Short mmCIF file of C-alpha atoms in Angstrom, two decimals:
data_model
loop_
_atom_site.label_atom_id
_atom_site.label_comp_id
_atom_site.label_asym_id
_atom_site.label_seq_id
_atom_site.Cartn_x
_atom_site.Cartn_y
_atom_site.Cartn_z
CA MET R 199 0.00 0.00 0.00
CA ASN R 200 1.17 3.56 -0.68
CA ASN R 201 0.58 6.78 1.24
CA LYS R 202 -1.52 8.46 -1.41
CA LYS R 203 -5.08 9.37 -0.49
CA ILE R 204 -8.29 8.87 -2.43
CA PHE R 205 -10.89 11.63 -2.28
CA VAL R 206 -14.33 10.48 -3.43
CA PHE R 207 -17.09 12.94 -4.25
CA ASP R 208 -20.73 12.20 -4.84
CA VAL R 209 -21.95 14.49 -7.62
CA ASP R 210 -25.51 15.82 -7.15
CA GLY R 211 -26.01 17.46 -3.77
CA THR R 212 -22.31 17.22 -2.89
CA LEU R 213 -19.88 18.26 -5.60
CA LEU R 214 -22.54 20.40 -7.32
CA ASN R 215 -24.71 23.13 -5.85
CA ASP R 216 -28.47 23.23 -6.38
CA GLN R 217 -27.94 24.99 -9.72
CA LYS R 218 -25.83 21.99 -10.87
CA MET R 219 -22.69 24.12 -10.89
CA LEU R 220 -19.26 23.61 -9.35
CA MET R 221 -18.32 26.07 -6.63
CA PRO R 222 -15.09 27.97 -7.47
CA GLY R 223 -13.46 26.73 -4.27
CA THR R 224 -14.31 23.14 -5.12
CA ILE R 225 -12.54 23.45 -8.47
CA LYS R 226 -9.50 24.96 -6.76
CA ALA R 227 -9.50 22.27 -4.05
CA VAL R 228 -9.64 19.40 -6.56
CA GLN R 229 -6.78 20.90 -8.56
CA MET R 230 -4.67 21.22 -5.39
CA LEU R 231 -5.39 17.63 -4.35
CA GLN R 232 -4.30 16.37 -7.76
CA LYS R 233 -1.12 18.45 -7.70
CA GLN R 234 -0.25 16.72 -4.43
CA GLY R 235 -0.53 13.38 -6.22
CA HIS R 236 -3.78 12.22 -4.62
CA HIS R 237 -6.57 10.43 -6.47
CA VAL R 238 -9.90 12.23 -7.00
CA LEU R 239 -12.91 10.10 -7.93
CA LEU R 240 -16.49 10.92 -8.85
CA SER R 241 -19.09 8.49 -7.53
CA SER R 242 -22.72 8.89 -8.54
CA GLY R 243 -26.03 7.37 -9.43
CA ARG R 244 -25.41 8.93 -12.83
CA ILE R 245 -23.66 6.88 -15.49
CA PRO R 246 -20.11 8.01 -16.41
CA THR R 247 -21.19 9.73 -19.62
CA ALA R 248 -23.56 11.91 -17.58
CA MET R 249 -20.60 13.04 -15.42
CA ARG R 250 -18.28 13.72 -18.33
CA TYR R 251 -18.71 17.52 -18.34
CA TYR R 252 -17.72 17.85 -14.69
CA TYR R 253 -14.93 15.29 -15.07
CA ARG R 254 -13.39 17.35 -17.84
CA ARG R 255 -14.05 20.68 -16.11
CA LEU R 256 -12.04 19.41 -13.13
CA ASN R 257 -9.31 17.94 -15.37
CA LEU R 258 -9.66 14.57 -13.67
CA ASN R 259 -7.79 11.45 -14.78
CA ASP R 260 -9.01 8.83 -12.32
CA PHE R 261 -11.78 6.24 -12.24
CA MET R 262 -15.46 7.15 -12.29
CA ILE R 263 -18.05 5.16 -10.36
CA GLY R 264 -21.48 5.31 -11.97
CA GLY R 265 -24.88 3.74 -11.56
CA CYS R 266 -24.42 3.54 -7.76
CA GLY R 267 -21.48 1.19 -8.23
CA ALA R 268 -22.87 -0.87 -11.10
CA VAL R 269 -20.32 0.53 -13.55
CA ILE R 270 -16.71 1.67 -13.24
CA TYR R 271 -15.05 3.65 -16.00
CA ASN R 272 -11.29 3.29 -16.36
CA PRO R 273 -9.97 6.35 -18.23
CA HIS R 274 -6.60 4.70 -18.86
CA THR R 275 -8.00 1.72 -20.74
CA LYS R 276 -11.17 3.57 -21.77
CA ARG R 277 -13.16 0.51 -20.75
CA TYR R 278 -16.10 -0.15 -18.47
CA ILE R 279 -16.29 -2.70 -15.68
CA LYS R 280 -19.94 -3.59 -15.19
CA ALA R 281 -21.95 -5.52 -12.65
CA LYS R 282 -23.82 -8.63 -13.64
CA PRO R 283 -27.04 -7.37 -15.25
CA PHE R 284 -30.54 -7.87 -13.91
CA SER R 285 -32.75 -10.53 -15.39
CA VAL R 286 -35.33 -9.26 -17.86
CA GLN R 287 -38.00 -10.41 -15.38
CA ILE R 288 -36.71 -8.10 -12.62
CA VAL R 289 -36.51 -5.14 -15.00
CA ASP R 290 -40.07 -5.78 -16.15
CA GLU R 291 -41.25 -5.95 -12.53
CA PHE R 292 -39.82 -2.53 -11.72
CA ILE R 293 -41.15 -1.07 -14.95
CA GLY R 294 -44.48 -2.44 -13.74
CA TYR R 295 -44.17 -0.43 -10.52
CA ALA R 296 -43.53 2.74 -12.55
CA LYS R 297 -46.62 1.95 -14.62
CA GLU R 298 -48.67 1.41 -11.46
CA LEU R 299 -47.50 4.73 -10.03
CA LYS R 300 -47.80 6.47 -13.42
CA ARG R 301 -44.40 7.96 -12.85
CA GLU R 302 -40.82 7.67 -14.12
CA ILE R 303 -38.22 4.92 -14.32
CA LEU R 304 -34.71 5.13 -15.71
CA ILE R 305 -32.85 1.98 -16.74
CA THR R 306 -29.23 1.89 -17.87
CA ASN R 307 -26.69 -0.51 -19.29
CA GLY R 308 -23.91 1.63 -17.80
CA GLU R 309 -23.27 3.54 -21.01
CA ASP R 310 -26.73 4.58 -22.22
CA ASN R 311 -30.01 5.33 -20.48
CA LEU R 312 -33.63 4.64 -21.32
CA ARG R 313 -36.11 6.84 -19.47
CA PHE R 314 -39.85 6.20 -19.38
CA TYR R 315 -42.76 8.17 -17.94
CA PHE R 316 -46.11 6.43 -17.63
CA GLY R 317 -48.33 9.37 -16.78
CA VAL R 318 -49.47 12.03 -19.22
CA ASP R 319 -47.29 15.03 -18.36
CA PRO R 320 -45.16 15.37 -15.20
CA ILE R 321 -45.45 19.16 -15.23
CA GLN R 322 -49.22 18.82 -14.88
CA GLU R 323 -49.26 15.77 -12.61
CA VAL R 324 -46.31 16.01 -10.19
CA ASP R 325 -46.55 18.37 -7.22
CA ASP R 326 -43.02 18.21 -5.82
CA PRO R 327 -40.31 20.71 -6.79
CA ASP R 328 -37.56 18.15 -6.08
CA PHE R 329 -38.86 16.03 -8.96
CA PHE R 330 -37.92 18.85 -11.34
CA ARG R 331 -34.51 19.67 -9.85
CA ASN R 332 -32.75 18.17 -12.89
CA TYR R 333 -35.63 18.80 -15.27
CA SER R 334 -35.38 21.08 -18.30
CA GLU R 335 -37.23 21.80 -21.50
CA THR R 336 -34.78 19.50 -23.28
CA ASN R 337 -35.81 16.52 -21.15
CA PHE R 338 -37.41 13.75 -23.12
CA TYR R 339 -38.79 10.32 -22.46
CA ASP R 340 -38.31 7.19 -24.52
CA ASP R 341 -41.19 5.13 -25.79
CA ILE R 342 -41.53 1.83 -23.94
CA SER R 343 -41.23 0.05 -27.30
CA ARG R 344 -37.48 0.76 -27.17
CA TRP R 345 -37.26 -1.59 -24.21
CA GLU R 346 -39.71 -4.13 -25.57
CA GLN R 347 -37.74 -4.40 -28.81
CA ASN R 348 -34.28 -4.52 -27.19
CA LYS R 349 -34.76 -6.25 -23.85
CA THR R 350 -32.57 -9.21 -24.81
CA THR R 351 -29.62 -7.03 -25.85
CA PHE R 352 -29.91 -3.96 -23.57
CA LYS R 353 -28.28 -5.40 -20.44
CA VAL R 354 -29.64 -3.37 -17.49
CA VAL R 355 -27.21 -2.92 -14.58
CA GLN R 356 -29.02 -0.18 -12.65
CA MET R 357 -32.51 1.31 -12.36
CA SER R 358 -34.04 4.33 -10.67
CA LEU R 359 -37.70 4.90 -9.87
CA LYS R 360 -38.70 8.55 -9.64
CA ALA R 361 -41.84 10.05 -8.10
CA GLU R 362 -42.95 12.59 -5.51
CA GLY R 363 -41.17 12.37 -2.17
CA LYS R 364 -44.38 11.28 -0.46
CA ILE R 365 -44.73 8.31 -2.80
CA ILE R 366 -41.07 7.36 -2.53
CA SER R 367 -41.19 7.37 1.28
CA GLU R 368 -44.23 5.08 1.15
CA TRP R 369 -42.63 2.61 -1.27
CA ILE R 370 -38.97 2.42 -0.19
CA ASN R 371 -39.44 0.10 2.79
CA TYR R 372 -41.90 -2.12 0.92
CA LEU R 373 -39.44 -2.62 -1.94
CA LYS R 374 -36.48 -3.13 0.41
CA GLU R 375 -38.35 -5.85 2.26
CA LYS R 376 -39.71 -7.58 -0.83
CA TYR R 377 -36.39 -7.60 -2.69
CA GLN R 378 -33.93 -7.86 0.21
CA ASN R 379 -32.34 -11.05 -1.14
CA VAL R 380 -32.75 -10.15 -4.81
CA VAL R 381 -31.43 -6.62 -5.44
CA THR R 382 -29.82 -3.71 -3.57
CA ILE R 383 -32.15 -0.78 -2.92
CA ALA R 384 -31.25 2.66 -1.55
CA LEU R 385 -32.58 6.20 -1.65
CA GLY R 386 -30.80 8.27 -4.26
CA SER R 387 -32.68 11.39 -3.19
CA THR R 388 -36.08 12.27 -1.75
CA VAL R 389 -37.60 11.52 -5.17
CA ASN R 390 -35.45 8.58 -6.33
CA ILE R 391 -35.20 4.92 -5.40
CA ASP R 392 -31.97 3.44 -6.76
CA VAL R 393 -32.00 -0.26 -7.63
CA SER R 394 -28.71 -2.13 -8.16
CA PRO R 395 -27.79 -5.80 -8.55
CA LEU R 396 -27.55 -7.65 -5.24
CA GLY R 397 -24.36 -6.77 -3.37
CA VAL R 398 -23.54 -3.89 -5.70
CA SER R 399 -23.08 -0.43 -4.20
CA LYS R 400 -20.80 2.56 -4.44
CA SER R 401 -18.60 0.90 -1.80
CA SER R 402 -18.27 -2.40 -3.69
CA ALA R 403 -16.94 -0.46 -6.69
CA LEU R 404 -14.73 1.65 -4.45
CA ALA R 405 -13.19 -1.45 -2.87
CA VAL R 406 -12.20 -2.69 -6.34
CA ILE R 407 -10.55 0.65 -7.12
CA CYS R 408 -8.70 0.85 -3.79
CA LYS R 409 -7.24 -2.58 -4.43
CA GLN R 410 -6.18 -1.66 -7.96
CA LEU R 411 -4.60 1.64 -6.84
CA LYS R 412 -3.03 -0.06 -3.81
CA VAL R 413 -4.40 2.57 -1.43
CA SER R 414 -5.57 1.62 2.05
CA THR R 415 -9.18 2.43 2.93
CA ASP R 416 -7.71 4.29 5.93
CA ASN R 417 -6.61 6.88 3.37
CA LEU R 418 -10.07 7.10 1.84
CA TYR R 419 -12.07 10.33 2.23
CA VAL R 420 -15.70 10.11 1.09
CA PHE R 421 -17.99 13.14 0.66
CA GLY R 422 -21.72 12.52 0.22
CA ASP R 423 -25.27 13.55 1.01
CA SER R 424 -27.52 10.56 0.21
CA GLU R 425 -28.36 7.14 1.55
CA ASN R 426 -26.54 5.56 -1.38
CA ASP R 427 -23.32 7.15 -0.04
CA VAL R 428 -23.55 5.42 3.34
CA SER R 429 -21.96 2.18 2.17
CA SER R 430 -18.91 4.20 1.07
CA PHE R 431 -18.91 6.00 4.43
CA LEU R 432 -18.59 2.64 6.16
CA LEU R 433 -15.66 1.63 3.95
CA SER R 434 -13.77 4.90 4.30
CA GLY R 435 -11.24 6.12 6.80
CA THR R 436 -13.05 9.47 6.94
CA ALA R 437 -16.71 9.95 6.02
CA ILE R 438 -17.85 13.52 5.40
CA ALA R 439 -21.57 14.30 5.17
CA MET R 440 -22.80 17.49 3.58
CA GLY R 441 -24.95 19.81 5.68
CA ASN R 442 -27.85 19.28 3.26
CA ALA R 443 -27.84 15.51 3.93
CA LYS R 444 -30.75 13.94 5.81
CA ASP R 445 -30.21 13.12 9.49
CA PRO R 446 -29.84 9.32 8.98
CA VAL R 447 -26.98 9.99 6.54
CA LYS R 448 -25.32 12.49 8.87
CA ALA R 449 -25.52 9.94 11.67
CA MET R 450 -23.27 7.58 9.69
CA ALA R 451 -20.58 10.19 9.00
CA ASP R 452 -17.42 11.05 10.94
CA VAL R 453 -17.71 14.71 10.04
CA ILE R 454 -20.57 17.01 9.03
CA ILE R 455 -19.68 20.10 7.02
CA GLY R 456 -21.68 22.92 5.43
CA ASP R 457 -24.15 22.46 2.60
CA ASN R 458 -23.52 22.15 -1.12
CA ASN R 459 -24.43 25.78 -1.84
CA HIS R 460 -21.42 27.13 0.04
CA GLU R 461 -17.65 26.57 -0.13
CA SER R 462 -17.98 23.74 2.36
CA ILE R 463 -15.67 21.24 0.65
CA TYR R 464 -12.88 23.78 0.16
CA ASN R 465 -13.17 25.11 3.71
CA TYR R 466 -13.06 21.60 5.21
CA LEU R 467 -9.98 20.58 3.24
CA VAL R 468 -8.18 23.82 4.19
CA LYS R 469 -9.11 23.44 7.86
CA GLN R 470 -7.80 19.88 7.91
CA GLN R 471 -4.61 21.03 6.15
CA LEU R 472 -5.26 18.60 3.32
CA ILE R 473 -4.67 21.37 0.77
#
């Protein structure tokens, strides 16, 4: 093992502010960490291609963890390491839940997404501002026929159900209990339920990377704000929760800093003399 450190940043709600922008101090901090020879990783429910802009903006050259651990992108080989995909039956079951709720589901093969909405129009039907936090006029939904016609070749490694926070809070425990020995389920946000293959999480992907980089988990710093970051908190030497995280997430952290709309990451790293 070497003495280098790995700094892992969740993306939405941690690395980015609520306007989906990088704070100037965060950019500076990441550049300073890299100059010191440390590794800086992005770890998200997003697939790697959906993190590409921020990866390039930060001039990163390390692994990306996407799909809540279901896919790892190696920039040196330009290849993906993917989890074993779900069976078509499991995917169809979760699409069925989205149909029942008349809400959204995203499925991904780690490189491309298919996104379906089974209501009429979310703008008219959904009364929860968090649902639209990443929404824009350019958002579009795929027709379910794209899945029906490609379900034998589109190997799904991660899914995310999206609905109002009230609905998500009602369904999360039911799904966790029903599928406890079948898939891994965690809250991605107040409006998202992330579904990964059994045993797959951000931490399972992180463990693979630590081994490959020969860095001890004692030298692992993880920044996050969601339930799907908790597994990485447990693996890390130092777990840092954002101030905007929910209380159960904060309870699992070693340190709680300010929220994602302030220079909280930069200030913490300076205070700890890490930069």
